[in-house]
């Protein structure tokens, strides 16, 4: 399914131009228009999924399989030292384009990319209870 007035549906399906690295029947890989670092790329499905909660496991599996190949190719050509894979779901999580996309952000010594959180404290009893609750849904 495509969604009316969805920017990434239009980019994924070639109606709006992008600097495309690779495409196949199901996905398009292109450079982010406002890159966090040199080589910042996005992988988007050609079908519309709002976010991870909306995507089937099979599509997610194929998308991440492609991500492994793209990550290696970017690393080889850019000679980056590392890479962050980021995927935002929902406004609260920083998603701004509501069509699933995976960010591949190459990392270099001295870059200014900022992907951090404050480490919290875990209560073991609470974690055990939470693990049990979530496990029953898997
Ligand atoms: P997110 O905050 O995870 O939803 O990320 C959306 C990303 O899409 C941002 O990094 C934007 O720079 C990028 N973006 C928005 N419009 C375009 C576009 N026309 N071409 C390429 N990247 C885009
Ligand atoms: Zn879309």
Short mmCIF file of C-alpha atoms and ligand atoms in Angstrom, two decimals:
data_model
loop_
_atom_site.label_atom_id
_atom_site.label_comp_id
_atom_site.label_asym_id
_atom_site.label_seq_id
_atom_site.Cartn_x
_atom_site.Cartn_y
_atom_site.Cartn_z
CA UNK A 1 0.00 0.00 0.00
CA UNK A 2 1.10 3.56 -0.72
CA UNK A 3 -0.15 6.46 1.40
CA UNK A 4 -1.46 9.69 -0.11
CA UNK A 5 0.74 12.69 0.58
CA UNK A 6 3.56 10.64 2.10
CA UNK A 7 6.99 12.08 1.23
CA UNK A 8 8.85 8.78 1.51
CA UNK A 9 6.19 6.88 -0.51
CA UNK A 10 6.89 9.38 -3.28
CA UNK A 11 10.68 9.17 -2.91
CA UNK A 12 10.66 5.38 -2.58
CA UNK A 13 8.61 5.01 -5.73
CA UNK A 14 10.60 7.59 -7.71
CA UNK A 15 7.95 10.35 -7.93
CA UNK A 16 10.25 12.72 -6.02
CA UNK A 17 13.97 12.61 -6.84
CA UNK A 18 16.56 11.41 -4.37
CA UNK A 19 20.25 10.60 -4.50
CA UNK A 20 19.69 6.90 -4.74
CA UNK A 21 22.46 4.45 -3.92
CA UNK A 22 20.46 1.30 -4.61
CA UNK A 23 16.94 0.08 -5.23
CA UNK A 24 15.15 -3.21 -5.77
CA UNK A 25 11.47 -4.16 -5.96
CA UNK A 26 10.93 -3.62 -2.26
CA UNK A 27 13.36 -0.98 -0.99
CA UNK A 28 15.16 2.22 -1.91
CA UNK A 29 18.43 3.34 -0.30
CA UNK A 30 19.27 7.04 -0.65
CA UNK A 31 21.32 9.76 0.99
CA UNK A 32 19.68 11.87 3.71
CA UNK A 33 19.11 15.44 2.52
CA UNK A 34 20.34 16.86 5.86
CA UNK A 35 23.08 14.40 6.80
CA UNK A 36 24.31 13.97 10.37
CA UNK A 37 27.65 12.88 8.89
CA UNK A 38 29.18 12.20 5.50
CA UNK A 39 27.38 9.26 3.90
CA UNK A 40 24.25 9.36 6.11
CA UNK A 41 21.87 7.05 4.24
CA UNK A 42 18.26 5.95 4.63
CA UNK A 43 16.68 2.62 3.74
CA UNK A 44 12.95 2.81 3.07
CA UNK A 45 10.43 0.18 2.01
CA UNK A 46 8.47 0.99 -1.17
CA UNK A 47 5.28 -0.03 0.62
CA UNK A 48 4.03 2.33 3.29
CA UNK A 49 4.56 1.37 6.92
CA UNK A 50 4.22 4.14 9.50
CA UNK A 51 6.79 2.63 11.84
CA UNK A 52 8.16 -0.62 13.31
CA UNK A 53 4.84 -1.36 15.03
CA UNK A 54 3.17 -1.41 11.65
CA UNK A 55 5.73 -3.53 9.77
CA UNK A 56 5.59 -7.31 9.28
CA UNK A 57 8.53 -9.38 10.48
CA UNK A 58 9.34 -10.71 7.01
CA UNK A 59 9.74 -7.21 5.51
CA UNK A 60 11.73 -6.12 8.57
CA UNK A 61 14.03 -9.11 8.15
CA UNK A 62 14.68 -8.39 4.48
CA UNK A 63 15.23 -4.72 5.21
CA UNK A 64 17.83 -5.45 7.85
CA UNK A 65 19.49 -8.01 5.62
CA UNK A 66 19.89 -5.24 3.02
CA UNK A 67 21.18 -2.92 5.78
CA UNK A 68 24.10 -5.26 6.48
CA UNK A 69 25.20 -5.04 2.83
CA UNK A 70 24.72 -1.25 2.64
CA UNK A 71 26.63 -0.75 5.91
CA UNK A 72 29.59 -2.72 4.59
CA UNK A 73 29.56 -0.86 1.25
CA UNK A 74 29.42 2.56 2.95
CA UNK A 75 32.22 1.58 5.30
CA UNK A 76 34.37 0.37 2.43
CA UNK A 77 33.93 3.52 0.32
CA UNK A 78 33.85 6.16 3.08
CA UNK A 79 36.47 4.55 5.28
CA UNK A 80 34.37 5.48 8.31
CA UNK A 81 35.49 4.08 11.63
CA UNK A 82 32.05 3.09 12.88
CA UNK A 83 28.35 3.50 12.21
CA UNK A 84 25.16 4.19 14.16
CA UNK A 85 22.00 2.49 12.98
CA UNK A 86 19.05 4.56 14.17
CA UNK A 87 15.36 4.05 13.64
CA UNK A 88 12.86 6.43 15.22
CA UNK A 89 9.26 5.41 15.91
CA UNK A 90 6.73 8.04 16.93
CA UNK A 91 6.92 11.75 17.60
CA UNK A 92 8.17 11.13 21.15
CA UNK A 93 11.11 9.17 19.71
CA UNK A 94 12.06 11.89 17.25
CA UNK A 95 10.34 10.54 14.14
CA UNK A 96 9.59 13.37 11.73
CA UNK A 97 8.73 11.45 8.56
CA UNK A 98 6.02 8.92 9.33
CA UNK A 99 7.05 6.29 6.80
CA UNK A 100 9.42 3.66 8.22
CA UNK A 101 13.10 4.40 7.54
CA UNK A 102 16.38 3.10 8.87
CA UNK A 103 19.22 5.60 9.31
CA UNK A 104 22.79 4.49 8.61
CA UNK A 105 25.08 7.15 10.07
CA UNK A 106 28.79 6.66 9.42
CA UNK A 107 31.01 7.81 12.29
CA UNK A 108 34.40 9.48 12.11
CA UNK A 109 36.90 10.65 14.69
CA UNK A 110 36.07 14.24 15.62
CA UNK A 111 32.57 14.28 14.10
CA UNK A 112 29.76 16.13 15.88
CA UNK A 113 27.08 13.45 15.74
CA UNK A 114 25.24 13.25 19.05
CA UNK A 115 23.39 10.01 19.82
CA UNK A 116 23.43 9.76 23.60
CA UNK A 117 21.25 8.98 26.59
CA UNK A 118 21.81 9.12 30.32
CA UNK A 119 22.35 5.62 31.76
CA UNK A 120 19.63 4.89 34.32
CA UNK A 121 19.31 2.40 37.20
CA UNK A 122 17.63 -1.00 36.90
CA UNK A 123 15.65 -2.81 39.57
CA UNK A 124 16.21 -6.57 39.06
CA UNK A 125 12.76 -7.58 40.35
CA UNK A 126 11.10 -5.08 38.08
CA UNK A 127 13.16 -6.29 35.09
CA UNK A 128 12.23 -9.93 35.79
CA UNK A 129 8.52 -9.08 35.96
CA UNK A 130 8.75 -7.01 32.81
CA UNK A 131 10.62 -9.77 30.95
CA UNK A 132 7.88 -12.25 31.93
CA UNK A 133 5.11 -9.89 30.82
CA UNK A 134 6.67 -9.11 27.45
CA UNK A 135 7.70 -12.75 26.80
CA UNK A 136 4.06 -13.88 26.86
CA UNK A 137 3.36 -11.58 23.89
CA UNK A 138 6.15 -13.02 21.73
P1 LIG B 1 13.35 10.93 11.32
O1 LIG B 1 13.58 12.08 12.25
O2 LIG B 1 13.91 9.63 11.87
O3 LIG B 1 11.90 10.81 10.91
O4 LIG B 1 14.23 11.22 10.05
C1 LIG B 1 13.76 11.82 8.88
C2 LIG B 1 14.95 12.06 8.03
O5 LIG B 1 14.51 12.28 6.69
C3 LIG B 1 15.79 13.28 8.43
O6 LIG B 1 17.12 12.87 8.71
C4 LIG B 1 15.70 14.19 7.20
O7 LIG B 1 16.88 14.90 6.96
C5 LIG B 1 15.39 13.19 6.10
N1 LIG B 1 14.71 13.75 4.93
C6 LIG B 1 13.61 14.54 4.93
N2 LIG B 1 13.26 14.87 3.67
C7 LIG B 1 14.16 14.26 2.85
C8 LIG B 1 14.34 14.21 1.44
N3 LIG B 1 13.51 14.86 0.58
N4 LIG B 1 15.37 13.48 0.96
C9 LIG B 1 16.21 12.83 1.80
N5 LIG B 1 16.08 12.84 3.13
C10 LIG B 1 15.08 13.55 3.66
ZN1 LIG B 2 4.72 6.33 2.87
#
